[in-house]
Short mmCIF file of C-alpha atoms in Angstrom, two decimals:
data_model
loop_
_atom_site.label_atom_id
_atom_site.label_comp_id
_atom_site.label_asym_id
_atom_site.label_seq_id
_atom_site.Cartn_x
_atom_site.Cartn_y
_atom_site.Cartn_z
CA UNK F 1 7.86 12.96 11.77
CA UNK F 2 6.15 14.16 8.69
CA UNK F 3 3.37 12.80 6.63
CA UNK F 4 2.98 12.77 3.21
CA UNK F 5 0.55 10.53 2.62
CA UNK F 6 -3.18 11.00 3.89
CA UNK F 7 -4.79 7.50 5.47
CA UNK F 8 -8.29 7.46 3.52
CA UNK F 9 -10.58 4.91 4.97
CA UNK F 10 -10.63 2.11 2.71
CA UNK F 11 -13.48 -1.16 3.18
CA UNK F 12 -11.71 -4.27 3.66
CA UNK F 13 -13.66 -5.97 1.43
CA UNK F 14 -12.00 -3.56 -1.28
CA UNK F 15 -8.90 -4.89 -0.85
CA UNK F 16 -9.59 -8.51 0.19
CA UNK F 17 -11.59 -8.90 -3.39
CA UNK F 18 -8.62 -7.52 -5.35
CA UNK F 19 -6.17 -9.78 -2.84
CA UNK F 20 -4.14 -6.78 -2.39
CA UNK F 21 -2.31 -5.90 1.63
CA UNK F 22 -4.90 -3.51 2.90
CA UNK F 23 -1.97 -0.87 3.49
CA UNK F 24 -1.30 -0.87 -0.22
CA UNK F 25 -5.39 -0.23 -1.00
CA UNK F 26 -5.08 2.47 1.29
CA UNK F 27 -2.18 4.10 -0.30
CA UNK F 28 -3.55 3.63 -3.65
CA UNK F 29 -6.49 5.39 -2.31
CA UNK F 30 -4.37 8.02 -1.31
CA UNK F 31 -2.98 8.62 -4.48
CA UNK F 32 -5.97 8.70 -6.63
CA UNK F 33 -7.63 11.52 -8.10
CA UNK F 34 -10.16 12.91 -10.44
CA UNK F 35 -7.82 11.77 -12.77
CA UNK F 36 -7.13 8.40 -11.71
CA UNK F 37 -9.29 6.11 -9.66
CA UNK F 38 -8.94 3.69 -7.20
CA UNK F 39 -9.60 1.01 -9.47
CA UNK F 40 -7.70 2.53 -12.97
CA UNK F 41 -4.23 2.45 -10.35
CA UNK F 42 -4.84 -0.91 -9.29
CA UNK F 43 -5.10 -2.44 -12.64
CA UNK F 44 -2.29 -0.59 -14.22
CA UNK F 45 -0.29 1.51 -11.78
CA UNK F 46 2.46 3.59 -13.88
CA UNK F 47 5.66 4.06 -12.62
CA UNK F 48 5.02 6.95 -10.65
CA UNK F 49 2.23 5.44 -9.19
CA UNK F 50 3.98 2.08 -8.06
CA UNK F 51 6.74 4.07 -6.40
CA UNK F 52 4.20 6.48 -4.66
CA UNK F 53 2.37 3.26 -3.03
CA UNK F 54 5.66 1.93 -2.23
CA UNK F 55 6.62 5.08 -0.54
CA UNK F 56 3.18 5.69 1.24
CA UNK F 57 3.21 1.93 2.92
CA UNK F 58 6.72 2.61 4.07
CA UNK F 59 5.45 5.50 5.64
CA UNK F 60 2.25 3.87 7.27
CA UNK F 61 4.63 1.32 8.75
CA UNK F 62 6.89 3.57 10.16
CA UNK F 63 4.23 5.42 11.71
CA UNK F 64 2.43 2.01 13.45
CA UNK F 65 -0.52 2.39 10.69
CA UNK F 66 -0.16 -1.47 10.12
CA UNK F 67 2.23 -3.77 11.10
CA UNK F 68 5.03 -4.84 9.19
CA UNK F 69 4.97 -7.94 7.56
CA UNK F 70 7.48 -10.85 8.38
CA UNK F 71 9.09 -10.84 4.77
CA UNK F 72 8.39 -7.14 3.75
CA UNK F 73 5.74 -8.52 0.92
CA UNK F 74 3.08 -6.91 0.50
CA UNK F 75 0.47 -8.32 -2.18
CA UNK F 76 -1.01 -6.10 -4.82
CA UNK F 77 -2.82 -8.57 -6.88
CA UNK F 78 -0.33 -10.78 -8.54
CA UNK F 79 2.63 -8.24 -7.47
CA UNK F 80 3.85 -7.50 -4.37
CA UNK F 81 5.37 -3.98 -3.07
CA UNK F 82 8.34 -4.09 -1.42
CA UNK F 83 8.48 -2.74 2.03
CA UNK F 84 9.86 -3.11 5.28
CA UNK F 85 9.62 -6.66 7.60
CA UNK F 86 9.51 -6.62 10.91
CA UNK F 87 12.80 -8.07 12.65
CA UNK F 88 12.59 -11.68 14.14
CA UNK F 89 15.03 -11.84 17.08
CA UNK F 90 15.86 -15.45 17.43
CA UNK F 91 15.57 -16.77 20.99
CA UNK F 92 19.10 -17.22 22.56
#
């Protein structure tokens, strides 16, 4: 499988200060440039942006990056990205 999104090391304090799901600080990471920081995304993501995290978490889950999370939440701040949950089999 293809990747489109690179998987820049990212501190966890970084994320844990801006209470944002380490995979989404590392896709924002991914995504910024010279033209757009880390920081500038995170406090006002455009459109474009949003759906590029969004995209890039799906992919780190799909590839085992980080597991996915029970409800498919995954905090950015005060929003969340919408990704994919992992599947609870209930026990017979």
């Amino acid at each position: 499988m293809n990747r489109n999104y690179q998987t820049p090391t990212v501190p966890t304090e970084w994320s844990v200060s801006r209470e944002t799901h380490h995979a989404v600080a590392v896709a924002i990471h991914a995504i910024s440039g010279r033209t757009r920081s880390p920081e500038a995304i995170w406090e006002a993501p455009t459109t474009t942006e949003w759906d590029h995290v969004q995209m890039a978490v799906e992919e780190y889950i799909s590839h085992g990056d980080f597991q996915a999370e029970d409800d498919g939440r995954y905090p950015w701040g005060e929003e969340v990205v919408i990704g994919p949950a992992s599947i609870a089999i209930p026990a017979p």
